[in-house]
CSV table of C-alpha atoms in Angstrom, one decimal:
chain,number,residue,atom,x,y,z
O,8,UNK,CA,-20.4,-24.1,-0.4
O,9,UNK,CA,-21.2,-20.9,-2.1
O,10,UNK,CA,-19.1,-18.9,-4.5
O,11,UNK,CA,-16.8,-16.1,-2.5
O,12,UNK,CA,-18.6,-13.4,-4.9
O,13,UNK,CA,-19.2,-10.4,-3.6
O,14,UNK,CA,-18.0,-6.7,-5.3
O,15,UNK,CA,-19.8,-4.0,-4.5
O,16,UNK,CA,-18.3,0.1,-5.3
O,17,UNK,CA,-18.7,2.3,-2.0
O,18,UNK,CA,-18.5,5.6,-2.9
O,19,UNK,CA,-19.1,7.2,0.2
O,20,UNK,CA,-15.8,6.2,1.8
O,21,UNK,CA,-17.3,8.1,5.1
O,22,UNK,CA,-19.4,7.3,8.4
O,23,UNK,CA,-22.7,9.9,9.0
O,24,UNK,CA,-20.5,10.8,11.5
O,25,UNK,CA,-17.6,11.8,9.1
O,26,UNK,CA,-15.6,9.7,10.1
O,27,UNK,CA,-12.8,7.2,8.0
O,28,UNK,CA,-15.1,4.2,7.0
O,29,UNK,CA,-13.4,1.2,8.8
O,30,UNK,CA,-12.0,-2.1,7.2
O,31,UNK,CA,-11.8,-5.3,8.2
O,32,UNK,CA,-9.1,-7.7,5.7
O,33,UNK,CA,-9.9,-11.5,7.0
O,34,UNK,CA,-9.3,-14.0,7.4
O,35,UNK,CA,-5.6,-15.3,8.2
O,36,UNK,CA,-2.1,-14.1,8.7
O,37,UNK,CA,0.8,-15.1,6.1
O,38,UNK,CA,-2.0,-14.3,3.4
O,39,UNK,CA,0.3,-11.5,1.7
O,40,UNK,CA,-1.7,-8.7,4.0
O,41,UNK,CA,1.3,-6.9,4.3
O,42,UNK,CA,1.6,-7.0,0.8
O,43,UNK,CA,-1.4,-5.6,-0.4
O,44,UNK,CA,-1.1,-3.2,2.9
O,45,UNK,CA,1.8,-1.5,2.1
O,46,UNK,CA,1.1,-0.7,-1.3
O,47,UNK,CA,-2.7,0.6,-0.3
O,48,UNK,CA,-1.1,3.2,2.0
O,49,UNK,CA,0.5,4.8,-0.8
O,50,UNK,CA,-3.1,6.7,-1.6
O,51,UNK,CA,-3.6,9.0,0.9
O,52,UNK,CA,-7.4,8.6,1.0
O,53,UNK,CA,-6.7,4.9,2.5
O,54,UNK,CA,-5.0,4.7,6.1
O,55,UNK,CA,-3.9,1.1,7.8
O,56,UNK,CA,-1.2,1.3,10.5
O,57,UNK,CA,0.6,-2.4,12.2
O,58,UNK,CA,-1.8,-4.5,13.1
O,59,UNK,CA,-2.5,-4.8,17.0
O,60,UNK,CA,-3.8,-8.6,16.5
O,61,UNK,CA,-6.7,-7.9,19.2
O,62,UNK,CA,-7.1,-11.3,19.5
O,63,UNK,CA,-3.6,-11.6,21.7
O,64,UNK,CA,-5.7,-9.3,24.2
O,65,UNK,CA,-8.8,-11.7,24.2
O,66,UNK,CA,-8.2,-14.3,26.9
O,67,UNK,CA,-7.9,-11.6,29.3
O,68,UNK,CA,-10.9,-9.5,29.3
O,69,UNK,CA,-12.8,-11.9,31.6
O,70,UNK,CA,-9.9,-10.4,34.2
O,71,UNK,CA,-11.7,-6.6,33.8
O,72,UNK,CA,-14.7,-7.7,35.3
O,73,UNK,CA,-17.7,-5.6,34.7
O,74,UNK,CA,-17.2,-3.3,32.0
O,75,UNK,CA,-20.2,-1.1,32.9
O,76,UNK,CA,-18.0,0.2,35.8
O,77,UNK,CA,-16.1,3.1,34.9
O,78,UNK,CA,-12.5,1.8,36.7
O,79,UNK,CA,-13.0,-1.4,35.3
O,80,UNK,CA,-13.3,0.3,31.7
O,81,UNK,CA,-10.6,3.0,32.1
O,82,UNK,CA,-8.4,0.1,33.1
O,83,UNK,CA,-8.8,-1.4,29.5
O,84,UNK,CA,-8.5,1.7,27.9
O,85,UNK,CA,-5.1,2.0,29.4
O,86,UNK,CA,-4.1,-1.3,28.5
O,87,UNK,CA,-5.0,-1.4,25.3
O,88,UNK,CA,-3.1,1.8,24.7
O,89,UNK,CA,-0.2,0.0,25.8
O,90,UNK,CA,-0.9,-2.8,23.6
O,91,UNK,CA,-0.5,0.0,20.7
O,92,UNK,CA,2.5,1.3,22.5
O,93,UNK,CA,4.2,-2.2,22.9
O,94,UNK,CA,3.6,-2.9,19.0
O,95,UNK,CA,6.9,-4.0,17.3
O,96,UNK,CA,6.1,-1.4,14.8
O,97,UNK,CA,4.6,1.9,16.1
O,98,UNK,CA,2.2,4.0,14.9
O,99,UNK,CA,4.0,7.6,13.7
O,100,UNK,CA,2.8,10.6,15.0
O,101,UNK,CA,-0.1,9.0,17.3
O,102,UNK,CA,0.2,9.0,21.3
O,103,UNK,CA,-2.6,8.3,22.8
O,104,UNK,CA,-4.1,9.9,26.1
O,105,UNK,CA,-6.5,7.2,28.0
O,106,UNK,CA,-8.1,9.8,29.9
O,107,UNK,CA,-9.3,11.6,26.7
O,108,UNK,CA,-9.9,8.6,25.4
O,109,UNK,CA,-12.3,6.8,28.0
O,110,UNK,CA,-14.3,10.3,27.9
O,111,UNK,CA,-14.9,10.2,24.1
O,112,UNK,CA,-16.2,6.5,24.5
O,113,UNK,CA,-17.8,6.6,28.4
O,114,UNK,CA,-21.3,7.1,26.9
O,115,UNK,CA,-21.1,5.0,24.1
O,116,UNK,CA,-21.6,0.8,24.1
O,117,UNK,CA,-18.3,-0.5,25.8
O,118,UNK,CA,-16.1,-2.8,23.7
O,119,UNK,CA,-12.4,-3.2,23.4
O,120,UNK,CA,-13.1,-3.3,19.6
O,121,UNK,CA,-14.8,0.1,20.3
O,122,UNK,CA,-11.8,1.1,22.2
O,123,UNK,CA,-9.1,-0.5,19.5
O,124,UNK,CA,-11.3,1.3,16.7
O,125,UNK,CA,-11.0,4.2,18.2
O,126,UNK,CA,-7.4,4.6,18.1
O,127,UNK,CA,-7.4,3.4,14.6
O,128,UNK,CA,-10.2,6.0,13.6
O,129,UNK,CA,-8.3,8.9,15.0
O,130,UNK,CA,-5.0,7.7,13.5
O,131,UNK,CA,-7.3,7.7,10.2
O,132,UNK,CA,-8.2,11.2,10.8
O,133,UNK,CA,-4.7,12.4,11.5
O,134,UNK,CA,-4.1,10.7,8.6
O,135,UNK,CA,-7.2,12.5,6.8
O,136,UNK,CA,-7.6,9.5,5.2
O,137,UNK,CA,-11.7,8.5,4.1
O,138,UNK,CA,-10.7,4.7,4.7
O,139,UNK,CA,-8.9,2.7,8.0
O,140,UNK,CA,-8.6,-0.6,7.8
O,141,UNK,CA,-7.4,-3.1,10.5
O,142,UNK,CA,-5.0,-6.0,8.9
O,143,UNK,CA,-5.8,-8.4,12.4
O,144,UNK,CA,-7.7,-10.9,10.5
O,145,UNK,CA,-8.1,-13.0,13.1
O,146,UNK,CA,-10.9,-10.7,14.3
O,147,UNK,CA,-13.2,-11.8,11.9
O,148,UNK,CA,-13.9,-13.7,14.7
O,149,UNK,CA,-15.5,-11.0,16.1
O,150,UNK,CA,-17.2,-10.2,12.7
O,151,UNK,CA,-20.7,-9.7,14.4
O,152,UNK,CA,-19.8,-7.4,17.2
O,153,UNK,CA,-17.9,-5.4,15.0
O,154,UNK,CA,-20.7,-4.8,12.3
O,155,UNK,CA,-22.8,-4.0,15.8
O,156,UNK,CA,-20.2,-1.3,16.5
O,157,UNK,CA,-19.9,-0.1,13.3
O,158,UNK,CA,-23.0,-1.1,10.8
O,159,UNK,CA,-20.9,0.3,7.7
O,160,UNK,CA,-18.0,-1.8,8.0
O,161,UNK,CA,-16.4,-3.3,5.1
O,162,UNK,CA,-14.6,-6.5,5.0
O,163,UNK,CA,-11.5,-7.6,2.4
O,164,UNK,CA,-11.5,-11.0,2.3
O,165,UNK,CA,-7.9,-12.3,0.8
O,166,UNK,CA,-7.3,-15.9,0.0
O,167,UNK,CA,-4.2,-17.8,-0.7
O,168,UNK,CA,-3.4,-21.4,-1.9
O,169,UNK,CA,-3.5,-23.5,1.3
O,170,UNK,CA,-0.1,-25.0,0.5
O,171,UNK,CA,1.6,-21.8,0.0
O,172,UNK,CA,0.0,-20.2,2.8
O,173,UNK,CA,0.5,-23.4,5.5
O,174,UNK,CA,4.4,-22.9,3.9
O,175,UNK,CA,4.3,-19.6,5.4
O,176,UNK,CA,2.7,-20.2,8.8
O,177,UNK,CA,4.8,-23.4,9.6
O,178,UNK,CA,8.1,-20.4,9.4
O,179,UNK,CA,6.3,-17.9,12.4
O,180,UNK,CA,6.2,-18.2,15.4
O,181,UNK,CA,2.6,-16.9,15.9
O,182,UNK,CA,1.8,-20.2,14.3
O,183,UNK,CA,2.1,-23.9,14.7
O,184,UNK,CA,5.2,-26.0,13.6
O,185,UNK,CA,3.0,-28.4,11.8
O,186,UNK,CA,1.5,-28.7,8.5
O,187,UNK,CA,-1.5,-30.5,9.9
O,188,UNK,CA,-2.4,-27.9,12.8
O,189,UNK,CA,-2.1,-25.3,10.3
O,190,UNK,CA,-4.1,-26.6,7.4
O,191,UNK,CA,-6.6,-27.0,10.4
O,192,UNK,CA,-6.6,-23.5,11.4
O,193,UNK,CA,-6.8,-22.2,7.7
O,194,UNK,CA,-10.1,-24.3,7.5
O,195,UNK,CA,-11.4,-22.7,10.1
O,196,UNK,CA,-10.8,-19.6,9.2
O,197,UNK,CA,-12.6,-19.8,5.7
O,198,UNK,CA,-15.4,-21.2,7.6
O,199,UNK,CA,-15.8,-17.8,9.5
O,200,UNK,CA,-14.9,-16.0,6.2
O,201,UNK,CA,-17.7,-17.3,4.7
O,202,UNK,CA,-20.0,-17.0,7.6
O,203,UNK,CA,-19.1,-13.4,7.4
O,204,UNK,CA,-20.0,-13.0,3.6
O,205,UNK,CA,-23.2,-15.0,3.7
O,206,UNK,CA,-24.8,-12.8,6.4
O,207,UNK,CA,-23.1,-9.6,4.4
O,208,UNK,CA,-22.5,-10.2,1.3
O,209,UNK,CA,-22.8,-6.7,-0.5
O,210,UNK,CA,-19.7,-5.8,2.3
O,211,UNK,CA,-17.0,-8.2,1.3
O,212,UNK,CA,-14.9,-8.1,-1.4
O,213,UNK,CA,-12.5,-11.5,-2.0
O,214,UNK,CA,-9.9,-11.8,-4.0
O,215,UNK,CA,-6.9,-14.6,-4.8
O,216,UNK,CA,-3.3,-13.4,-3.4
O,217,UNK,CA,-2.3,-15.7,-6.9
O,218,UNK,CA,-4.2,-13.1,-9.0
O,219,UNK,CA,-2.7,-10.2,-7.1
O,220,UNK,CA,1.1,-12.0,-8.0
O,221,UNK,CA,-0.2,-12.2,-11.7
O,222,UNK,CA,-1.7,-8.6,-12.4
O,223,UNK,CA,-1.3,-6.2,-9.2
O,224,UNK,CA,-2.8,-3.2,-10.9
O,225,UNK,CA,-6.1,-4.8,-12.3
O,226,UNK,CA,-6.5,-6.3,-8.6
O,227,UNK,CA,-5.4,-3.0,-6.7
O,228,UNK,CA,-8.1,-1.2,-9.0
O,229,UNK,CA,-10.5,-3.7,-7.7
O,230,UNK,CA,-9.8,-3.1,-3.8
O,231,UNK,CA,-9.6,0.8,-4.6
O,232,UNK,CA,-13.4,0.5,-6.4
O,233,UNK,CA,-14.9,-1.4,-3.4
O,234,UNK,CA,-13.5,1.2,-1.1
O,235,UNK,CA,-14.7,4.1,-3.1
O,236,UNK,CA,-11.0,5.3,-3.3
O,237,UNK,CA,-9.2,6.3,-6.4
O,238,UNK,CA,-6.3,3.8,-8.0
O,239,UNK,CA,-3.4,5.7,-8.2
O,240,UNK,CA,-0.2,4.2,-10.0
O,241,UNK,CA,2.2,5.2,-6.8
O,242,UNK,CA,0.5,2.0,-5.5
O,243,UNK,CA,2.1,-0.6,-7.4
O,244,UNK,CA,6.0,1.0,-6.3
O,245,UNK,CA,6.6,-0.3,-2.9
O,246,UNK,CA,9.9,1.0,-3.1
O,247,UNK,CA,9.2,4.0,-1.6
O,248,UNK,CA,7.3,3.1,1.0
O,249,UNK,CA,9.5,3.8,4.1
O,250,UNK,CA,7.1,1.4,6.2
O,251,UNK,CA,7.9,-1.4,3.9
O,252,UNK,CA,12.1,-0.7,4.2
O,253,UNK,CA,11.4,-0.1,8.1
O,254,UNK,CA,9.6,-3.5,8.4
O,255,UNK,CA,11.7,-5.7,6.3
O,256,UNK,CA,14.7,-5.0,8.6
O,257,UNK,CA,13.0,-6.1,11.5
O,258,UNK,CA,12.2,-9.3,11.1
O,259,UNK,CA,12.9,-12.2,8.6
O,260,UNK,CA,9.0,-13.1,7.8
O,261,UNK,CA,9.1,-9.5,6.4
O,262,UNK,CA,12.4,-9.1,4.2
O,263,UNK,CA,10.4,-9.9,0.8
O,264,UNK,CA,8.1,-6.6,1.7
O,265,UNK,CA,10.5,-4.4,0.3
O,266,UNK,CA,10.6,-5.8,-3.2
O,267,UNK,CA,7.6,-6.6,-5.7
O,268,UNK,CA,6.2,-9.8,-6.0
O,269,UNK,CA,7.5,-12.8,-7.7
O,270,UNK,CA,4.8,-14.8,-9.1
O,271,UNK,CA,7.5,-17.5,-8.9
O,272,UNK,CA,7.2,-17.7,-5.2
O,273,UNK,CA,3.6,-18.8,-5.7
O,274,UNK,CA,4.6,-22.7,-6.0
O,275,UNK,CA,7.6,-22.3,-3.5
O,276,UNK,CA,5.7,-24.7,-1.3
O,277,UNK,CA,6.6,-27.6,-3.6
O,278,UNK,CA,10.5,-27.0,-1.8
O,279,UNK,CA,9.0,-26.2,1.5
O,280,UNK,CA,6.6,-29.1,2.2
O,281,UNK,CA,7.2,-33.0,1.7
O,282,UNK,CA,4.7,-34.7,-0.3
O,283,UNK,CA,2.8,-36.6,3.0
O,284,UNK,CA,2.0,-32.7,4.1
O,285,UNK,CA,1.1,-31.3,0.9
O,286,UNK,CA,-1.3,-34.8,1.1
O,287,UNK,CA,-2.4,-33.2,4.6
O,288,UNK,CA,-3.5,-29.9,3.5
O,289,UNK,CA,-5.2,-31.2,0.2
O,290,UNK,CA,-7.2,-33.7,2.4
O,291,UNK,CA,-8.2,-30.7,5.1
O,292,UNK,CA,-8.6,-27.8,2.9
O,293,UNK,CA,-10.3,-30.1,-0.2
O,294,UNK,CA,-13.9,-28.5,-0.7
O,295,UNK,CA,-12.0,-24.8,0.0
O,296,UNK,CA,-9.6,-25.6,-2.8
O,297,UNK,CA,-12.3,-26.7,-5.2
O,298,UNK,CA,-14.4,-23.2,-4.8
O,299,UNK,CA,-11.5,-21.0,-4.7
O,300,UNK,CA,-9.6,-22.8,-7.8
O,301,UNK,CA,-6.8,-24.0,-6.6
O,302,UNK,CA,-5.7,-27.8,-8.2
O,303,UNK,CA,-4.9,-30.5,-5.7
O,304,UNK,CA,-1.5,-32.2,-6.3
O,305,UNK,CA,-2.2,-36.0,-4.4
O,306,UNK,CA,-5.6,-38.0,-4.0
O,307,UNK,CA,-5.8,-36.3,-0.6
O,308,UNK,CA,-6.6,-39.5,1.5
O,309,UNK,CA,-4.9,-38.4,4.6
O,310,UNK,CA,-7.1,-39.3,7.8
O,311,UNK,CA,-6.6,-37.1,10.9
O,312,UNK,CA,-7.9,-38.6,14.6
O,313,UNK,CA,-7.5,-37.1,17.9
O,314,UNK,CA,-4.6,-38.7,18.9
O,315,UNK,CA,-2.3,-37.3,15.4
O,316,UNK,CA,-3.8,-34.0,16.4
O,317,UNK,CA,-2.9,-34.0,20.1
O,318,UNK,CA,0.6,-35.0,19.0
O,319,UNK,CA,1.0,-32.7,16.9
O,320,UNK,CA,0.0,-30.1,19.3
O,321,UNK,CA,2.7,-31.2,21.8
O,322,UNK,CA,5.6,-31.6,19.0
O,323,UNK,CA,5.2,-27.7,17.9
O,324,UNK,CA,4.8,-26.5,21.7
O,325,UNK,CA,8.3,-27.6,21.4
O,326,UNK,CA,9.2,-26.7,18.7
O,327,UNK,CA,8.4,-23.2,18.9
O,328,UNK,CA,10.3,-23.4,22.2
O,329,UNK,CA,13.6,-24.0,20.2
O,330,UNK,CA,12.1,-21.7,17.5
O,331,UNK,CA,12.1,-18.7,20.1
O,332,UNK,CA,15.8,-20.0,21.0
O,333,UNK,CA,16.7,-19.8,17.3
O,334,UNK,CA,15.5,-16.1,16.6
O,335,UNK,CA,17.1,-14.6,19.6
O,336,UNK,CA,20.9,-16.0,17.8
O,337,UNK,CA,19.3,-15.3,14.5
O,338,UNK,CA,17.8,-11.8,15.1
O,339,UNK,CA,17.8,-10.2,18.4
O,340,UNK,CA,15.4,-6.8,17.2
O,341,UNK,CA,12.8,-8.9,15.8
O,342,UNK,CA,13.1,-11.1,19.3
O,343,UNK,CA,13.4,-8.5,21.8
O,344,UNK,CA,10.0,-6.5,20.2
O,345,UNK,CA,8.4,-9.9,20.1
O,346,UNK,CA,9.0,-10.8,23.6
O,347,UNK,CA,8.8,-6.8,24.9
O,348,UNK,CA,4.9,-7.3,23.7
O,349,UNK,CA,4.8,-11.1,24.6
O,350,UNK,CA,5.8,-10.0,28.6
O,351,UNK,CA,3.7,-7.0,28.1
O,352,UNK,CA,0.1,-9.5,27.3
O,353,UNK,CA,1.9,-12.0,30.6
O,354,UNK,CA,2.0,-9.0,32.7
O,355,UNK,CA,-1.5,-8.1,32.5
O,356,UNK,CA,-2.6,-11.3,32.7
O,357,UNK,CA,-0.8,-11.3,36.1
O,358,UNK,CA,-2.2,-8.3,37.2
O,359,UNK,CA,-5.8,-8.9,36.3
O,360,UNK,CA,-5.4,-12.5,38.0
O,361,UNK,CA,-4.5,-11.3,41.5
């Protein structure tokens, strides 16, 4: 495996077009995004609004048929709109008209990345911010149509511990209820990380979530330099960002937004996982680990076959029955938004099947 090197300073924070320059931060959710998202939006040059997570919307493109036919295309403009409008946490200021918007984009190469990017663009420019970056970093699945759409693209790659991060995912419900399924799925997605930063290397910037715990202003000033974007100390005070209060009351996986970092938290996993799953992850995530620095605790012998894995699979579908269950008693906000945009994904899918 190669290093994850890769710092270069933009200074032209701009398209040709004049445009915000779009960003990409990869590769996995429960990374600490919000995090480092929050506090970026304190500089008014830089402009990243809640994640749409695209990658909900995927499995039902097929159901839009060919999108060289103008109904087919205005149809997923309009339904990508209302993916932004049935966000859990909406975008201030911004309503979208799909009419306007399928005639900006009619004539250009049809995408819904092109269609998601534009919404995020013009929120940028509302914004009059030089920089929009997207926080779904799933899509760096989708790395090579997006540098097709937009050739200046800039990625931020942001790694965690494994441990710490499979900690995370194993408490939301966008993930699996297993340690296993999770350290598999963090894998994968350094895989495509580094797939991304081999092919474009002088447009990714990594950097540790541990070394943003142990000195946020020396890795802020980092991000800010590979943007081409002034550091400015407002950053580091998340206090006053009214996104970060707003967020943190909606939902449980978001309460620690609202407060800096404890760079105690970093080896909370030792609480959170037994020893036989912290064996898991160290045996599935071993090579990562090794190039990104992070010390294994066991000898990391676990085996996995297809028969652990497809039991695993079947204990977290339940389990994240009863985990739906659990959040509607423990928080009916953060389960009413989730299942207002979980209904609003099922009802397309019924639509585009019939």
């Amino acid at each position: 495996m190669q290093a994850p090197a890769v710092r270069q300073e933009h200074s032209d924070t701009t398209q040709p077009s004049g445009r915000p320059r779009p960003v990409l931060m990869i590769p996995l959710r429960r990374c600490g995004s919000h995090a480092l998202r929050l506090r970026l939006n304190q500089n008014p040059a830089f402009y990243s609004p809640y994640p749409l997570h695209i990658i909900d919307f995927m499995p039902l493109l097929p159901g839009y048929g060919d999108l060289s036919q103008d109904e087919n295309y205005f149809r997923l403009v309009v339904d990508v709109i209302g993916l932004q409008a049935a966000s859990m946490v909406k975008w201030k200021d911004m309503v979208f008209d799909p009419v306007e918007i399928f005639e900006a984009l009619r004539d250009q190469k049809r995408s819904v990345h092109r269609i998601l990017w534009e919404l995020l663009l013009r929120a940028g420019e509302l914004h009059q911010a030089g920089i929009v970056m997207d926080k779904s970093l799933d899509s760096v699945r989708y790395a090579d149509e997006l540098m097709d759409l937009f050739p200046d693209m800039l990625f931020l790659n942001v790694i965690r511990d494994p441990r710490a991060q499979v900690a995370s995912m194993n408490r939301a419900i966008i993930h699996d209820y297993d340690s296993r399924l999770n350290a598999l799925t963090w894998r994968e997605a350094h895989e495509m990380a580094q797939q991304v930063q081999q092919r474009w290397p002088d447009r990714v910037l990594s950097i540790r979530y541990e070394d943003f715990l142990s000195n946020q202003e020396a890795v802020l000033r980092r991000v800010c330099s590979f943007f081409g974007i002034p550091f400015l100390p407002a950053m580091l005070d998340v206090a006053h960002s009214a996104e970060a209060q707003q967020i943190s009351q909606l939902s449980a996986l978001w309460e620690s937004n609202r407060f800096p970092p404890l760079m105690a938290n970093k080896d909370k996993f030792k609480q959170q996982l037994s020893i036989t799953e912290i064996e898991a992850i160290d045996s599935i995530c071993a090579d990562w680990m090794l190039q990104y620095g992070y010390e294994r605790m066991t000898a990391a012998s676990c085996a996995l076959d297809p028969a652990m894995i497809a039991e695993a699979r079947e204990a977290s579908r339940v389990k994240r029955l009863q985990a739906w269950t659990q959040l509607k008693e423990a928080n009916f906000k953060d389960f009413i938004l989730r299942r207002f945009r979980a209904d609003y994904l099922a009802q397309l899918a019924t639509k585009n099947s019939v």
